[in-house]
Coordinates of C-alpha atoms (C1' of nucleotides) in Angstrom, one line a residue:
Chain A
X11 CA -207.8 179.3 31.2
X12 CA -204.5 179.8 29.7
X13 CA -201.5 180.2 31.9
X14 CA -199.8 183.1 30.3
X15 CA -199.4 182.9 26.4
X16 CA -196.3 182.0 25.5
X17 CA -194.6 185.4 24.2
X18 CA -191.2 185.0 21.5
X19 CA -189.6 188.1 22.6
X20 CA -187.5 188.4 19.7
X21 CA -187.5 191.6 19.1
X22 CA -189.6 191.1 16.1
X23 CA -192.5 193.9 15.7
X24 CA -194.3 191.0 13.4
X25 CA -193.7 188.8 16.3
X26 CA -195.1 191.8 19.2
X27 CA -197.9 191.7 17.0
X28 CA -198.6 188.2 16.8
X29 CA -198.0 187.9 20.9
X30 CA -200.5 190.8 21.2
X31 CA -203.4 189.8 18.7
X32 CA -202.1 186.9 16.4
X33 CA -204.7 184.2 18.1
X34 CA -207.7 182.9 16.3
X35 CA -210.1 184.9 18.2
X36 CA -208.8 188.2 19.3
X37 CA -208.9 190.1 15.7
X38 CA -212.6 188.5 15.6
X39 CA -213.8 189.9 18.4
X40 CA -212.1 193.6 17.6
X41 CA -213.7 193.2 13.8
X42 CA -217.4 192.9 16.0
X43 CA -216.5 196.2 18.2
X44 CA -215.0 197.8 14.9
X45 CA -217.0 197.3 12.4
X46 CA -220.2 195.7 13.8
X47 CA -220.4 198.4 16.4
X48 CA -220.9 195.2 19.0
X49 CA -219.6 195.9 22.6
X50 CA -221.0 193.1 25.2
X51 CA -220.4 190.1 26.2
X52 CA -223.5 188.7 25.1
X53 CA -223.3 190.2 21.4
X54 CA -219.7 188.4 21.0
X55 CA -220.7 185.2 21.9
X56 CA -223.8 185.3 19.4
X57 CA -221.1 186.4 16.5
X58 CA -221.2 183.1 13.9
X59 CA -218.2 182.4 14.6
X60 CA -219.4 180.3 17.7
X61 CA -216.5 181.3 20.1
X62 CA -216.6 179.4 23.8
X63 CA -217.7 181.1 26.5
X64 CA -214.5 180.3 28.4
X65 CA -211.7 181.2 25.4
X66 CA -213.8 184.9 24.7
X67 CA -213.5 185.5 29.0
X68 CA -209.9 184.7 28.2
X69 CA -209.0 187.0 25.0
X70 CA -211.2 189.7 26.5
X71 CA -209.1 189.9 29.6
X72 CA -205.9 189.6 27.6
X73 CA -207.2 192.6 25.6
X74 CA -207.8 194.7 28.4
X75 CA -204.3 193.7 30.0
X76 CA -203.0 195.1 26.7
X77 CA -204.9 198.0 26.9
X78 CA -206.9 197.5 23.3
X79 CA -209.7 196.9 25.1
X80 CA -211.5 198.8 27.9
X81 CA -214.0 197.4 30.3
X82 CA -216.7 199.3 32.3
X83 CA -220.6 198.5 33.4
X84 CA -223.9 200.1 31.3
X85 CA -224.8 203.2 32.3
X86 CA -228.0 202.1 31.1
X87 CA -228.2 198.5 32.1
X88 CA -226.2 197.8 35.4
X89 CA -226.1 194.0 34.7
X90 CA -224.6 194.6 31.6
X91 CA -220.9 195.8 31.0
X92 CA -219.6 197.3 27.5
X93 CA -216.3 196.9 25.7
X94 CA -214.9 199.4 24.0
X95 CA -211.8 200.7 22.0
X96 CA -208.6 202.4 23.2
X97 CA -206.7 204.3 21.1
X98 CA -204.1 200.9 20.7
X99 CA -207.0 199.2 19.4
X100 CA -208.4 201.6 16.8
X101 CA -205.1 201.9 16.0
X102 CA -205.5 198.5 14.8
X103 CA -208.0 199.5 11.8
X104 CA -205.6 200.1 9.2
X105 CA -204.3 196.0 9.7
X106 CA -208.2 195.0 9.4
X107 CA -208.7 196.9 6.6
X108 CA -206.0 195.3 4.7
X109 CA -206.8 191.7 5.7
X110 CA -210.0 192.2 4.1
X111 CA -208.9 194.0 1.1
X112 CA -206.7 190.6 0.7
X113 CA -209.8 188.2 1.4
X114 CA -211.8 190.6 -1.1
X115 CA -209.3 189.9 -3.8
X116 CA -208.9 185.9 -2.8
X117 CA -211.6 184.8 -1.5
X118 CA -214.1 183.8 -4.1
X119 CA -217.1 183.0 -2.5
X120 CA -219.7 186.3 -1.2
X121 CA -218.9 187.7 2.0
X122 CA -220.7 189.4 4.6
X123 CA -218.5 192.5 4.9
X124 CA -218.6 193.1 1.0
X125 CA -220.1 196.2 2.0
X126 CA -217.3 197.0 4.0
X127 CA -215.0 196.6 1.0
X128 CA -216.5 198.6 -1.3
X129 CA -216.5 201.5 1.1
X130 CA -212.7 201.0 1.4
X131 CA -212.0 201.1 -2.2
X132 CA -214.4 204.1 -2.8
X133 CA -212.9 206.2 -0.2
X134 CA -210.4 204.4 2.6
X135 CA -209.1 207.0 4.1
X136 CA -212.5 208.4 5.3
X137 CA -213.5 205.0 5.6
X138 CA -210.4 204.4 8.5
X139 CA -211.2 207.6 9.3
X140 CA -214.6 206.9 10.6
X141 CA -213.2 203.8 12.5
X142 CA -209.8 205.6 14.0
X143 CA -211.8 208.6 15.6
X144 CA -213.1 208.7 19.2
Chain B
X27 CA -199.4 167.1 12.1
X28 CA -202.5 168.8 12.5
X29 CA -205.2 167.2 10.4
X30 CA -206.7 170.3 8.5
X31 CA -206.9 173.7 10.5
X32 CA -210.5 174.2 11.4
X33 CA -211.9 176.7 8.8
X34 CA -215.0 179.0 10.1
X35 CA -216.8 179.4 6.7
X36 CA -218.4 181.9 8.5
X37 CA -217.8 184.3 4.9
X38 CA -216.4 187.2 7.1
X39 CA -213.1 188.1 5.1
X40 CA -211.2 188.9 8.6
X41 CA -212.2 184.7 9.1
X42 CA -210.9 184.1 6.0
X43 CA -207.5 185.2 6.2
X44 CA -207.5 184.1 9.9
X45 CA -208.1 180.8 8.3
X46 CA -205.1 181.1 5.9
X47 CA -202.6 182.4 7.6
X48 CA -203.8 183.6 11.1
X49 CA -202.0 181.3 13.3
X50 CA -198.7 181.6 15.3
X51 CA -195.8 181.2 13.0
X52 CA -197.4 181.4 9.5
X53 CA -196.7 185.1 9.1
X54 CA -193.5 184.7 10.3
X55 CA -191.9 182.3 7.2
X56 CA -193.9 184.8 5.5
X57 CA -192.0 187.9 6.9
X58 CA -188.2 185.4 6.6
X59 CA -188.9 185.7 2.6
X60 CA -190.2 188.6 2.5
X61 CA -188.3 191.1 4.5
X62 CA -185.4 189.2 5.1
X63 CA -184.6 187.5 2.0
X64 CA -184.5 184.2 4.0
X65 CA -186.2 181.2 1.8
X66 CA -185.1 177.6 2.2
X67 CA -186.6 175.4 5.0
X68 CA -182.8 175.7 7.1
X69 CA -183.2 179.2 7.3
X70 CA -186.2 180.0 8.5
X71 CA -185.4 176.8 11.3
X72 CA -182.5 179.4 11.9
X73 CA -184.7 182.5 12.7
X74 CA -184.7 183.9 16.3
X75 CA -187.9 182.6 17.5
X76 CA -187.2 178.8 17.2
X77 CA -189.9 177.3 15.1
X78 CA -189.9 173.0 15.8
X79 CA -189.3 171.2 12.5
X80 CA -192.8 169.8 12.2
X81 CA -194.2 172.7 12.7
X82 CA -192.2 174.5 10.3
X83 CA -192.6 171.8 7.4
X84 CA -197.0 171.7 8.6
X85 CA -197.0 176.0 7.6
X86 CA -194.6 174.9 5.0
X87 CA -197.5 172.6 3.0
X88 CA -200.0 174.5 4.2
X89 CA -198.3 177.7 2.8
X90 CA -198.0 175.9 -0.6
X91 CA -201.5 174.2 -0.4
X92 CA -203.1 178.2 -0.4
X93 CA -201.1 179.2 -3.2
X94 CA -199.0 181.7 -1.4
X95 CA -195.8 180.1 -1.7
X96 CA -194.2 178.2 -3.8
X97 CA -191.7 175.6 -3.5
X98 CA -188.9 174.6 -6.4
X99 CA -185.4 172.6 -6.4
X100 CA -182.9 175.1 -6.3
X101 CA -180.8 175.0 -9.2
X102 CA -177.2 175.6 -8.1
X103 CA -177.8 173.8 -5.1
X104 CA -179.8 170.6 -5.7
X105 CA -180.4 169.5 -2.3
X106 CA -181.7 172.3 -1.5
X107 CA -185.1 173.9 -2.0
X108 CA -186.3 177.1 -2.3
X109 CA -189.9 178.5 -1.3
X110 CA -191.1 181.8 -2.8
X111 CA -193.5 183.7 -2.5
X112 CA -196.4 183.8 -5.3
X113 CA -198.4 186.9 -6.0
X114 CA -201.2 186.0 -3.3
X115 CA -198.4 186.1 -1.0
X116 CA -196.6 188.8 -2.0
X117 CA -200.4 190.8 -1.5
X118 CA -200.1 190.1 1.9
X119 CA -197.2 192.6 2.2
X120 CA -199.7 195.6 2.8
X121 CA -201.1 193.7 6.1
X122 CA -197.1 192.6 7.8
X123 CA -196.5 196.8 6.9
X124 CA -199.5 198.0 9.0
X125 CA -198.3 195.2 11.6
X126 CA -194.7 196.8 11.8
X127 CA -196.4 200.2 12.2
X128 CA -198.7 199.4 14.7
X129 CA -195.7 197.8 16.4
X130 CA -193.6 200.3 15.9
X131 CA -196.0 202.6 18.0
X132 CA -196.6 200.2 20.6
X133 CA -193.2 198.5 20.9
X134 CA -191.1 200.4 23.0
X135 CA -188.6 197.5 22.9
X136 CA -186.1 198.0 20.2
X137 CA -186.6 196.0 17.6
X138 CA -185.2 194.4 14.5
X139 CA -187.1 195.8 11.5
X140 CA -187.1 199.2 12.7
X141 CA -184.8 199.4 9.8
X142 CA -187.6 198.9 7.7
X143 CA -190.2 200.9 9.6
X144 CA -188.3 204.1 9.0
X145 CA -188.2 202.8 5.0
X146 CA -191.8 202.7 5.3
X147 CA -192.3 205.7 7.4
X148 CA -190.2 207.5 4.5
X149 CA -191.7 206.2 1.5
X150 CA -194.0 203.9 2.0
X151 CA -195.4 203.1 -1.6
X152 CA -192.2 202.9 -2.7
X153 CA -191.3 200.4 -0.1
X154 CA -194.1 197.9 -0.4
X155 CA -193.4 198.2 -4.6
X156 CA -190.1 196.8 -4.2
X157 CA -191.8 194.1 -2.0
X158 CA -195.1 193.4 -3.6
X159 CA -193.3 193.5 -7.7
X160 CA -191.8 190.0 -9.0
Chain C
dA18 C1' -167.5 154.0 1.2
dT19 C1' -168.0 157.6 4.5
dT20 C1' -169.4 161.9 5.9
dA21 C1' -172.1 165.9 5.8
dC22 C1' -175.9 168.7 4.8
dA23 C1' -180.7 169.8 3.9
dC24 C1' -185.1 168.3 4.4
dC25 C1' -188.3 166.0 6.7
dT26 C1' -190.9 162.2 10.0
dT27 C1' -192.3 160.2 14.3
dG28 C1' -193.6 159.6 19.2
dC29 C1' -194.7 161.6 23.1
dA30 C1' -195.5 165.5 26.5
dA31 C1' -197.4 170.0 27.3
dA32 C1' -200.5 173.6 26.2
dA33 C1' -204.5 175.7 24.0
dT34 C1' -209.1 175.1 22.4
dG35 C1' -213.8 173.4 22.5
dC36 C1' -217.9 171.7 24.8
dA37 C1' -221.3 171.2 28.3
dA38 C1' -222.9 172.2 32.6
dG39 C1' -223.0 175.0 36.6
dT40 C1' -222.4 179.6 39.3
dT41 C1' -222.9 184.6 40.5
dA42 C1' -224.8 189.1 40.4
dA43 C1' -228.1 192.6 38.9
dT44 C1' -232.7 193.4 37.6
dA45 C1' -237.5 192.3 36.6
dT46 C1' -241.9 189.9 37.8
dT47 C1' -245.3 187.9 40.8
Chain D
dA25 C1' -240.1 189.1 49.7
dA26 C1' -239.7 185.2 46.9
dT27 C1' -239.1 183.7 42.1
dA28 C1' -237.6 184.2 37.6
dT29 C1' -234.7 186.1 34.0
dT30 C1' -230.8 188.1 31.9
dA31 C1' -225.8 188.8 31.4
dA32 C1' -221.5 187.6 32.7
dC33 C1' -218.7 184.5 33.9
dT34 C1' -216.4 179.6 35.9
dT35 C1' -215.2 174.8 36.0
dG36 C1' -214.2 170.1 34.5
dC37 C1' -212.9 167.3 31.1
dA38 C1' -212.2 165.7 26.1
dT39 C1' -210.0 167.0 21.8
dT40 C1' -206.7 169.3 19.0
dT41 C1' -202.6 171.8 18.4
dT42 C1' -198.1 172.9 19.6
dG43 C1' -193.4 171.9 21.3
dC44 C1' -189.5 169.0 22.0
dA45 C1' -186.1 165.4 21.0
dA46 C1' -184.7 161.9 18.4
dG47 C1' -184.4 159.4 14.1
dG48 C1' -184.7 158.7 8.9
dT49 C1' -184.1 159.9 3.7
dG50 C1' -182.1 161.9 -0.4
dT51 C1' -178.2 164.5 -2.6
dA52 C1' -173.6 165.7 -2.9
dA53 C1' -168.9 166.4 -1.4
dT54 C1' -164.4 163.9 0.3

DNA sequence: ATTACACCTTGCAAAATGCAAGTTAATATT
DNA sequence: AATATTAACTTGCATTTTGCAAGGTGTAAT
């Protein structure tokens, strides 16, 4: 496991975000809570991104240390434990939103969350809306 | 140097831009041009959070490579070159504002750019026009 | 010709990531 | 009550990326 990752402190908010979320992973695994409405373990390491078993344990402890993230077992399925959103991390929606409103423009080739474009263009702020709310 | 950054091709448009620009320090030569006003190679070596030459000049070709910078002599100054952004990088603008909201919530540090968060936080179309126009 | 500046390259150490296999804890099955 | 299964991890080690320090190249000023 990482050590501790290595924060810039400079005062930067780009660079508090970076330190926070700005790995290759962590924004994945909120996209699957967000807009997948996936919340175990299990369901993030089948995403087709093919994360490791030992990096997700690692990004989904740092989440919950940053409090974007929150931990706690199935009510319905004791073995089982179910991530969820805090506030900090729905509060992350909006930043999503416009990284795939950018992809939709650049990237050429079809996409699974097309679906999820088209609902931001035809209405985004119910769209966030529906994401941001408890 | 890194060989070539390990796309996903996973067609998820949060992958994508991950892929482009979702590493440590891409987003920050990104936020020296374009919030700063910062854009030759010896000043963004000079901002606060220390980037190492070869990983600079790396984000620097990679940058260019993806279209969202450009790099040209500069004419009054002919050792000298200057990297600006193109229009795929000036659409990223929308994403480092919801960053430096986000961060402004979260943050409790003081920061650099709060500056510019109250300019967003007062007009925010306004704002991102006078980053986002040629 | 010498110096300085701006932009880069290179080699090596340190850290993060990826892969494969093994472990633990809760529940279901025989 | 033993055995198997599912879900959530842990561990060891190879590979890749990052970080650091030093050196090299092209342009222009003195």
């Amino acid at each position: 496991m990482r050590k501790n990752i290595q924060k810039r402190q400079s005062g930067c908010p780009i660079a508090f975000g970076l330190d926070t979320f700005g790995d290759r992973w962590s924004l994945l695994i909120i996209r699957e809570i967000m807009l997948r409405g996936h919340n175990t373990y299990s369901e993030f390491l089948a995403a087709e991104e093919k994360i490791a078993t030992n990096i997700l344990i690692d990004r989904l402890k740092h989440l919950e240390a940053e409090n974007i993230i929150e931990k706690n077992r199935d009510p319905e399925n004791r073995r089982s434990f179910i991530y969820t959103l805090s506030q900090k991390g729905r509060d992350l929606a909006p930043i999503l939103l416009e990284i795939i409103i950018w992809s939709g423009a650049y990237d050429k080739r079809d996409f699974a969350l097309r679906n999820v474009l088209e609902k931001i263009n035809a209405d985004r702020k119910g769209f966030e809306a529906s994401l941001t709310s408890e």
